JSON list of N, CA and C in Angstrom, two decimals:
[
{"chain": "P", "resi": 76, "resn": "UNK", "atom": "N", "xyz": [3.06, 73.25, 88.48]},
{"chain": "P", "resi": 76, "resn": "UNK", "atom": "CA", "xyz": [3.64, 74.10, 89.50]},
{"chain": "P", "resi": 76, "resn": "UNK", "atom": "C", "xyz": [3.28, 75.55, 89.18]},
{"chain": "P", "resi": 77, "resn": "UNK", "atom": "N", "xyz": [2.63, 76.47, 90.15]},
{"chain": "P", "resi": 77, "resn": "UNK", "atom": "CA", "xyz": [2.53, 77.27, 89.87]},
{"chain": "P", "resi": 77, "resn": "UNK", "atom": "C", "xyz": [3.24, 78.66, 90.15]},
{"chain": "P", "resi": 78, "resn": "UNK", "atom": "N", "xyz": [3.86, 79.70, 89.35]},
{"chain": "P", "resi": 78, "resn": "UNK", "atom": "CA", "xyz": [4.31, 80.76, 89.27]},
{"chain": "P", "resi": 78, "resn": "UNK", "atom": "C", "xyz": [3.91, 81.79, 90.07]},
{"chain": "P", "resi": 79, "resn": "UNK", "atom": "N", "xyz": [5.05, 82.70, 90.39]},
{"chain": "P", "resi": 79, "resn": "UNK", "atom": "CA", "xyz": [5.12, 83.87, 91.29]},
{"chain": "P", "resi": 79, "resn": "UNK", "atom": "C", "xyz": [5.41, 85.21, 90.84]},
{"chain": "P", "resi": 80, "resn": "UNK", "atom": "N", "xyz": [5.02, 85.93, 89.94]},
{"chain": "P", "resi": 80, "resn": "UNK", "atom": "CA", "xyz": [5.67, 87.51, 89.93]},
{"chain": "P", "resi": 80, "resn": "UNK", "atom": "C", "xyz": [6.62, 87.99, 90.79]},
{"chain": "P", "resi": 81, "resn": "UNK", "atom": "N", "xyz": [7.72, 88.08, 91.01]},
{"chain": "P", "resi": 81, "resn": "UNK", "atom": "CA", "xyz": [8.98, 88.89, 91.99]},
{"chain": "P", "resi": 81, "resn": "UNK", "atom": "C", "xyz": [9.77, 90.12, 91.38]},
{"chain": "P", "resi": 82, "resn": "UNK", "atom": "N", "xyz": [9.88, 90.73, 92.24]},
{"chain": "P", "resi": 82, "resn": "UNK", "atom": "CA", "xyz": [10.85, 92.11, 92.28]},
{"chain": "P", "resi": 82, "resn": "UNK", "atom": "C", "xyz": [11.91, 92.02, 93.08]},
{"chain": "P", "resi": 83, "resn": "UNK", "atom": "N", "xyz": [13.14, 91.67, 92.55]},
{"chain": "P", "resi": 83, "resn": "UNK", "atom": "CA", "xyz": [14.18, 92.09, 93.27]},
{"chain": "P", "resi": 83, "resn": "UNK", "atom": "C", "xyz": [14.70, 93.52, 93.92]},
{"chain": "P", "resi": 84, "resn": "UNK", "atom": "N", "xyz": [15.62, 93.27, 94.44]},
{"chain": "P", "resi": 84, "resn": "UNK", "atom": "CA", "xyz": [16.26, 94.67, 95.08]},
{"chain": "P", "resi": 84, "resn": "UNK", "atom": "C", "xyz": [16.71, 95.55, 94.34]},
{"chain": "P", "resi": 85, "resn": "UNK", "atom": "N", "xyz": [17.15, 95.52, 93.12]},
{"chain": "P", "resi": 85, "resn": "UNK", "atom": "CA", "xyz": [17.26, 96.24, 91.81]},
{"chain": "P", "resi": 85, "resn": "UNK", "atom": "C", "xyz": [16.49, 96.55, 90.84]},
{"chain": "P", "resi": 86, "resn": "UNK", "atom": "N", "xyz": [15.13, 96.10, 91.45]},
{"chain": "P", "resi": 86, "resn": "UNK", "atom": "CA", "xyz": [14.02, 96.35, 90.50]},
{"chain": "P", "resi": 86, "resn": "UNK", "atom": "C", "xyz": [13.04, 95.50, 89.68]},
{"chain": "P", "resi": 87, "resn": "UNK", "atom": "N", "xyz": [13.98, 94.74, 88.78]},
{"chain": "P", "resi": 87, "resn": "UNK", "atom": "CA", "xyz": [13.85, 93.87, 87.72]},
{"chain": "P", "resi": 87, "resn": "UNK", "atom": "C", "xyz": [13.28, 92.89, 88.32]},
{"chain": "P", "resi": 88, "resn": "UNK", "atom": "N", "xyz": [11.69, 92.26, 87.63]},
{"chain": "P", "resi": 88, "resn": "UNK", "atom": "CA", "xyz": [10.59, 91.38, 87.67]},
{"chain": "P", "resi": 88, "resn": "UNK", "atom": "C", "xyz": [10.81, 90.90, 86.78]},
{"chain": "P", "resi": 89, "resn": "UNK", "atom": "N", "xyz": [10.70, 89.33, 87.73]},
{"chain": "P", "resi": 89, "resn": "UNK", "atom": "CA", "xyz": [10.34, 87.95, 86.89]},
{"chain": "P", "resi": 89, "resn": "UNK", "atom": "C", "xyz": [10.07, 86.74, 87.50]},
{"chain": "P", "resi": 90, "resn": "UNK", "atom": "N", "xyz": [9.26, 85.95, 86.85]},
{"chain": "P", "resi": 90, "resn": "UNK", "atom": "CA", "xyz": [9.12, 84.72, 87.37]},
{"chain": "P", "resi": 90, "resn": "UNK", "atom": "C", "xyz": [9.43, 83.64, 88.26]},
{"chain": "P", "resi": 91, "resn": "UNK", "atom": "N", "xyz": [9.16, 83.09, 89.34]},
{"chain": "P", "resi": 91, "resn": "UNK", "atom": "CA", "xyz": [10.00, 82.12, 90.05]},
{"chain": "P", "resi": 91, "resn": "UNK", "atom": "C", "xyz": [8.47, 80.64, 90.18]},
{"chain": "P", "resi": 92, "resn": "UNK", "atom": "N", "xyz": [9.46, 79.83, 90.58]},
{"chain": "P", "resi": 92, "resn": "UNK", "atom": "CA", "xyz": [7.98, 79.04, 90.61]},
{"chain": "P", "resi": 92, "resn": "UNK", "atom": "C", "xyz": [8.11, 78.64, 92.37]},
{"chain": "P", "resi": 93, "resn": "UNK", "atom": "N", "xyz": [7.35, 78.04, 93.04]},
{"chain": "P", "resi": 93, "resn": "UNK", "atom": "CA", "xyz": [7.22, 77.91, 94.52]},
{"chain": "P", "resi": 93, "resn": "UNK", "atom": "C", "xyz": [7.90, 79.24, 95.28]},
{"chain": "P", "resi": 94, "resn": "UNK", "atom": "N", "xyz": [6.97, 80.27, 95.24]},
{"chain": "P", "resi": 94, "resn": "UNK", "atom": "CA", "xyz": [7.44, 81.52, 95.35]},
{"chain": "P", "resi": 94, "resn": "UNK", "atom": "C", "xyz": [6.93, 81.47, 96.88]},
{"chain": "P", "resi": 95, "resn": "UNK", "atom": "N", "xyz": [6.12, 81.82, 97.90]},
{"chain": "P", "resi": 95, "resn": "UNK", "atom": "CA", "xyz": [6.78, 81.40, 99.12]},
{"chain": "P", "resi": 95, "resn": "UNK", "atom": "C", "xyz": [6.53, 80.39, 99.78]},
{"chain": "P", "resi": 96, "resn": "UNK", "atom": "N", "xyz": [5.90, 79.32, 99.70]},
{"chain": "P", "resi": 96, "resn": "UNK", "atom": "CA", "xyz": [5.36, 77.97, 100.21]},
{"chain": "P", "resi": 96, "resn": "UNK", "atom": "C", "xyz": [6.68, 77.08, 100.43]},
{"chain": "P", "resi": 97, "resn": "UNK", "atom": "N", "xyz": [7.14, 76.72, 99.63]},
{"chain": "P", "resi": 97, "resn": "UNK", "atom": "CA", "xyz": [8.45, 75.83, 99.33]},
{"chain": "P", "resi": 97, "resn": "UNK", "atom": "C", "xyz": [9.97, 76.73, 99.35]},
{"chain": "P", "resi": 98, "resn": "UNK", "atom": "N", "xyz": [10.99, 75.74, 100.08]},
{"chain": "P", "resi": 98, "resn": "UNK", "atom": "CA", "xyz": [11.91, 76.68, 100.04]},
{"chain": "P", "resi": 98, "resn": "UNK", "atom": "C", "xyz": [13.35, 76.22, 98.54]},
{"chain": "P", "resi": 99, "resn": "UNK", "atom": "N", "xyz": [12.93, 75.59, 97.74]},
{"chain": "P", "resi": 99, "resn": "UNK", "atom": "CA", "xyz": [13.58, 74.69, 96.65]},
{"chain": "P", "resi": 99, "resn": "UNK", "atom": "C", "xyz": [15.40, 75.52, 96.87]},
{"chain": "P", "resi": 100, "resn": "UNK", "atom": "N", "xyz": [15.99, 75.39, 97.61]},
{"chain": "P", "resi": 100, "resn": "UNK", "atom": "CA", "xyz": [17.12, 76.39, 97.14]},
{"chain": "P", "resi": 100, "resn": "UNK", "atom": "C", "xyz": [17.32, 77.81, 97.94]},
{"chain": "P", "resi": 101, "resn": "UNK", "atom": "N", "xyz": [16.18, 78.71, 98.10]},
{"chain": "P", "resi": 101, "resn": "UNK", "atom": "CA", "xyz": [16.11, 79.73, 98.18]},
{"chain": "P", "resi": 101, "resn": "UNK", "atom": "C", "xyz": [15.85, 80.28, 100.09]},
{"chain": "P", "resi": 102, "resn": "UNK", "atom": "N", "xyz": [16.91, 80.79, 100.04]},
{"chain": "P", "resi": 102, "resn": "UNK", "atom": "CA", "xyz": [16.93, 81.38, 101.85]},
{"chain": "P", "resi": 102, "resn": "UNK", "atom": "C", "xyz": [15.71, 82.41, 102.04]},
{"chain": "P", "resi": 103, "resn": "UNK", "atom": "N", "xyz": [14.91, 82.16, 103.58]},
{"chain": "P", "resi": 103, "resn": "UNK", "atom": "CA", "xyz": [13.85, 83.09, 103.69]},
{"chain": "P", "resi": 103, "resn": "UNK", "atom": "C", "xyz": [14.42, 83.81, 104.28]},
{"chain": "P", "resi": 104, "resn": "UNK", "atom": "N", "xyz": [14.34, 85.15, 103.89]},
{"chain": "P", "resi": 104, "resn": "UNK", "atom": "CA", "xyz": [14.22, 86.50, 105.01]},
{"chain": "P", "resi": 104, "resn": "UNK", "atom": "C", "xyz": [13.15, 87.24, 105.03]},
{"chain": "P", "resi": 105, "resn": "UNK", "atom": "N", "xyz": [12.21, 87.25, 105.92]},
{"chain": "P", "resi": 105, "resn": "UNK", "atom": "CA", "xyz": [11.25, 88.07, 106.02]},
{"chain": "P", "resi": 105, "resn": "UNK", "atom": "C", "xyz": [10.06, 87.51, 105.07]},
{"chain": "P", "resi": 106, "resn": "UNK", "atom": "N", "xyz": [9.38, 88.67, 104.04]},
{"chain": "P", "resi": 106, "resn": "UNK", "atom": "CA", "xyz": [8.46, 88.64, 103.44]},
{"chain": "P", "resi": 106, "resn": "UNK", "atom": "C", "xyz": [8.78, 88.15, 101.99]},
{"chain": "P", "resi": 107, "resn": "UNK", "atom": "N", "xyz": [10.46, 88.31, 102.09]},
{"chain": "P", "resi": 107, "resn": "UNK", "atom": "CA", "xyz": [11.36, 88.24, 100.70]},
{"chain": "P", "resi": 107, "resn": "UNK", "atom": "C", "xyz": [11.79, 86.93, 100.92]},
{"chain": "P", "resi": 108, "resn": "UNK", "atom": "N", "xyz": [12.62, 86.59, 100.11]},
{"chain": "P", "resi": 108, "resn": "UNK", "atom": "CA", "xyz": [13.57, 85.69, 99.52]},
{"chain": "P", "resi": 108, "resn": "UNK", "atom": "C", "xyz": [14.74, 86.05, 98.64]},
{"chain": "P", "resi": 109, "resn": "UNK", "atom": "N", "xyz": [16.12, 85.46, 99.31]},
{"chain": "P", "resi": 109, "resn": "UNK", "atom": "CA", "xyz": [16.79, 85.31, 98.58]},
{"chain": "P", "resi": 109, "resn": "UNK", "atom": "C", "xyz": [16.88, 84.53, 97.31]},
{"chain": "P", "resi": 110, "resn": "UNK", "atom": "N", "xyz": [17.06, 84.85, 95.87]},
{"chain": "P", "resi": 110, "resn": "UNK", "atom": "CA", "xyz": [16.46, 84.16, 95.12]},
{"chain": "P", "resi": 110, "resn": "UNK", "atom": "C", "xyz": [17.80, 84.69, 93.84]},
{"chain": "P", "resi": 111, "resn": "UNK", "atom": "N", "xyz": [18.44, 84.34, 92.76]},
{"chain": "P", "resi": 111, "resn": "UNK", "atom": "CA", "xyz": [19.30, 84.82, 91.92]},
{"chain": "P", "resi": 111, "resn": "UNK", "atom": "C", "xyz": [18.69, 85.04, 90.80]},
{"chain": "P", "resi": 112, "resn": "UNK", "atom": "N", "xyz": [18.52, 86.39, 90.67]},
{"chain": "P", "resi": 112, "resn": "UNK", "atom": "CA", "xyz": [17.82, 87.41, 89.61]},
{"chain": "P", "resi": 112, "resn": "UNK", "atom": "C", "xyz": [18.42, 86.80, 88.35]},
{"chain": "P", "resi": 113, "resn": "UNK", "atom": "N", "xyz": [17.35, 86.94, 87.09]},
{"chain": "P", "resi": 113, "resn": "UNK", "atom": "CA", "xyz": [18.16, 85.92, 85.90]},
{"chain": "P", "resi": 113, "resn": "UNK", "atom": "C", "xyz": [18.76, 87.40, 84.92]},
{"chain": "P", "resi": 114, "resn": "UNK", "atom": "N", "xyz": [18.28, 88.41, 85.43]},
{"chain": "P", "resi": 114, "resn": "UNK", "atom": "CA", "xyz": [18.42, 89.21, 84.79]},
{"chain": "P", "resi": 114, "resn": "UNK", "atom": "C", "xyz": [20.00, 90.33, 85.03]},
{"chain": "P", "resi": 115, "resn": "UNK", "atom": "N", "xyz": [20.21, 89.90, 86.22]},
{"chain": "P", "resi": 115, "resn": "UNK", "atom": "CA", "xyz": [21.92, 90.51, 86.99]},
{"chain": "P", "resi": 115, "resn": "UNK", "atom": "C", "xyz": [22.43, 89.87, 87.38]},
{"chain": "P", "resi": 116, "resn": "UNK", "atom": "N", "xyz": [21.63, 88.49, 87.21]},
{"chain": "P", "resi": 116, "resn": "UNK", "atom": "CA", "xyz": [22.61, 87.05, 87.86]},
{"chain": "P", "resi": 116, "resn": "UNK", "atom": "C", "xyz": [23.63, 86.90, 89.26]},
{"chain": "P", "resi": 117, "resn": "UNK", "atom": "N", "xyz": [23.10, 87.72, 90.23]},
{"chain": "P", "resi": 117, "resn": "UNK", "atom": "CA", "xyz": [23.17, 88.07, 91.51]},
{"chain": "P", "resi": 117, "resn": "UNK", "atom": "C", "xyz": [22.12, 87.51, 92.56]},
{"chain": "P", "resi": 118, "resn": "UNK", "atom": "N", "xyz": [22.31, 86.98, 93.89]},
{"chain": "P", "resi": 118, "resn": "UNK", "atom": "CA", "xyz": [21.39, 87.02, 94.76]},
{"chain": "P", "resi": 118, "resn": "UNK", "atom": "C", "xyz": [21.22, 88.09, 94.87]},
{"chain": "P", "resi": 119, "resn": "UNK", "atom": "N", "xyz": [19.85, 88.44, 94.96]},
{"chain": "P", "resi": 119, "resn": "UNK", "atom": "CA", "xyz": [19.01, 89.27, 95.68]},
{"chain": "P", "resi": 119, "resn": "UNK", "atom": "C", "xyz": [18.11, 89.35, 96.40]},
{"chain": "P", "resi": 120, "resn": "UNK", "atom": "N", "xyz": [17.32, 90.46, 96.78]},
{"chain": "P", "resi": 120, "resn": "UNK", "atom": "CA", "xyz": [16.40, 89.88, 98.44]},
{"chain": "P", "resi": 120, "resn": "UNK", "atom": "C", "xyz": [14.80, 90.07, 96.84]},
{"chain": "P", "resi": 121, "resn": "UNK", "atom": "N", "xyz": [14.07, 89.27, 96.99]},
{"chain": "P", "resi": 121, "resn": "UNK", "atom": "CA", "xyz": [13.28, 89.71, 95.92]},
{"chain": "P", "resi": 121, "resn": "UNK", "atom": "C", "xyz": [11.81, 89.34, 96.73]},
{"chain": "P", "resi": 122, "resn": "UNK", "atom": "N", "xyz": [10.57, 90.21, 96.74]},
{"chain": "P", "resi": 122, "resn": "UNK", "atom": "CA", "xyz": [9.34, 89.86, 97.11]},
{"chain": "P", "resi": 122, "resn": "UNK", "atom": "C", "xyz": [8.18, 89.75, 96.09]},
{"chain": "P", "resi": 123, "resn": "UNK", "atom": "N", "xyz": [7.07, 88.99, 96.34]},
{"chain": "P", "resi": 123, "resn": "UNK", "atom": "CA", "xyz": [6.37, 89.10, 95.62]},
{"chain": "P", "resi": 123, "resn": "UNK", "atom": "C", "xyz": [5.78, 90.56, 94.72]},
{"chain": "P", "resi": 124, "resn": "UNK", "atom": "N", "xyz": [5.12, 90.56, 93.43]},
{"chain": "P", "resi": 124, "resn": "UNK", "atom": "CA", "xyz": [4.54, 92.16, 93.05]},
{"chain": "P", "resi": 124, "resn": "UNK", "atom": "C", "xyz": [3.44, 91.51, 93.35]},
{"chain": "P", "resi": 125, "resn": "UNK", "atom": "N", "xyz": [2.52, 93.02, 93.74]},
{"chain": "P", "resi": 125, "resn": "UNK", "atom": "CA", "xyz": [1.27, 93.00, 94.25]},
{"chain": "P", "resi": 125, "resn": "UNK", "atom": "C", "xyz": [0.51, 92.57, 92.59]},
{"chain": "P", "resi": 126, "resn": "UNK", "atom": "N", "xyz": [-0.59, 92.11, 92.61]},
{"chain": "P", "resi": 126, "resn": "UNK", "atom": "CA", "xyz": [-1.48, 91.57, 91.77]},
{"chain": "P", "resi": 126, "resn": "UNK", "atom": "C", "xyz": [-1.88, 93.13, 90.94]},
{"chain": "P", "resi": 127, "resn": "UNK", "atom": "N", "xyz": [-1.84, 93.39, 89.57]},
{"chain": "P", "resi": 127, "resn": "UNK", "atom": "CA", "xyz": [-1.84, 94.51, 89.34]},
{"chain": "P", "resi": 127, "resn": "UNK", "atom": "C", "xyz": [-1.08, 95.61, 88.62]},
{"chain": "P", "resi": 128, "resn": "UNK", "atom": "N", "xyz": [0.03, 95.38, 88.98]},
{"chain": "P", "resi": 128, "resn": "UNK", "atom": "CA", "xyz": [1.40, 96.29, 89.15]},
{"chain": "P", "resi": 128, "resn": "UNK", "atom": "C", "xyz": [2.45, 96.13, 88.50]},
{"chain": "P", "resi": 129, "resn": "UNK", "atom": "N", "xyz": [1.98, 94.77, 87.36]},
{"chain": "P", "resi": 129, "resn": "UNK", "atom": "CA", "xyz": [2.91, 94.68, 86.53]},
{"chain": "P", "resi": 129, "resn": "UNK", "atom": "C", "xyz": [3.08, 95.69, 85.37]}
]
């Protein structure tokens, strides 16, 4: 399965796997996803990071 780079609404990047193809759990809005940051342990709206920018 392959991995996604994300940025939540607070900033903080990290990993998700079926980042937008599959919805495993995770509500679509837009370009984002609701997705629960492991790092504030909150939903947040989180989108992919551009290739680069880590």
């Amino acid at each position: 399965m392959e991995s996604t780079v994300v940025r939540c609404a607070e900033g903080h990047e990290f990993t998700t796997a079926s980042f937008p193809l599959q919805q495993l759990g995770a509500a679509r809005i837009g370009p984002g996803r609701l997705i629960r940051c492991p790092r504030c342990a909150r939903l947040r709206h989180a989108v992919p990071v551009e290739t680069g920018r880590r």
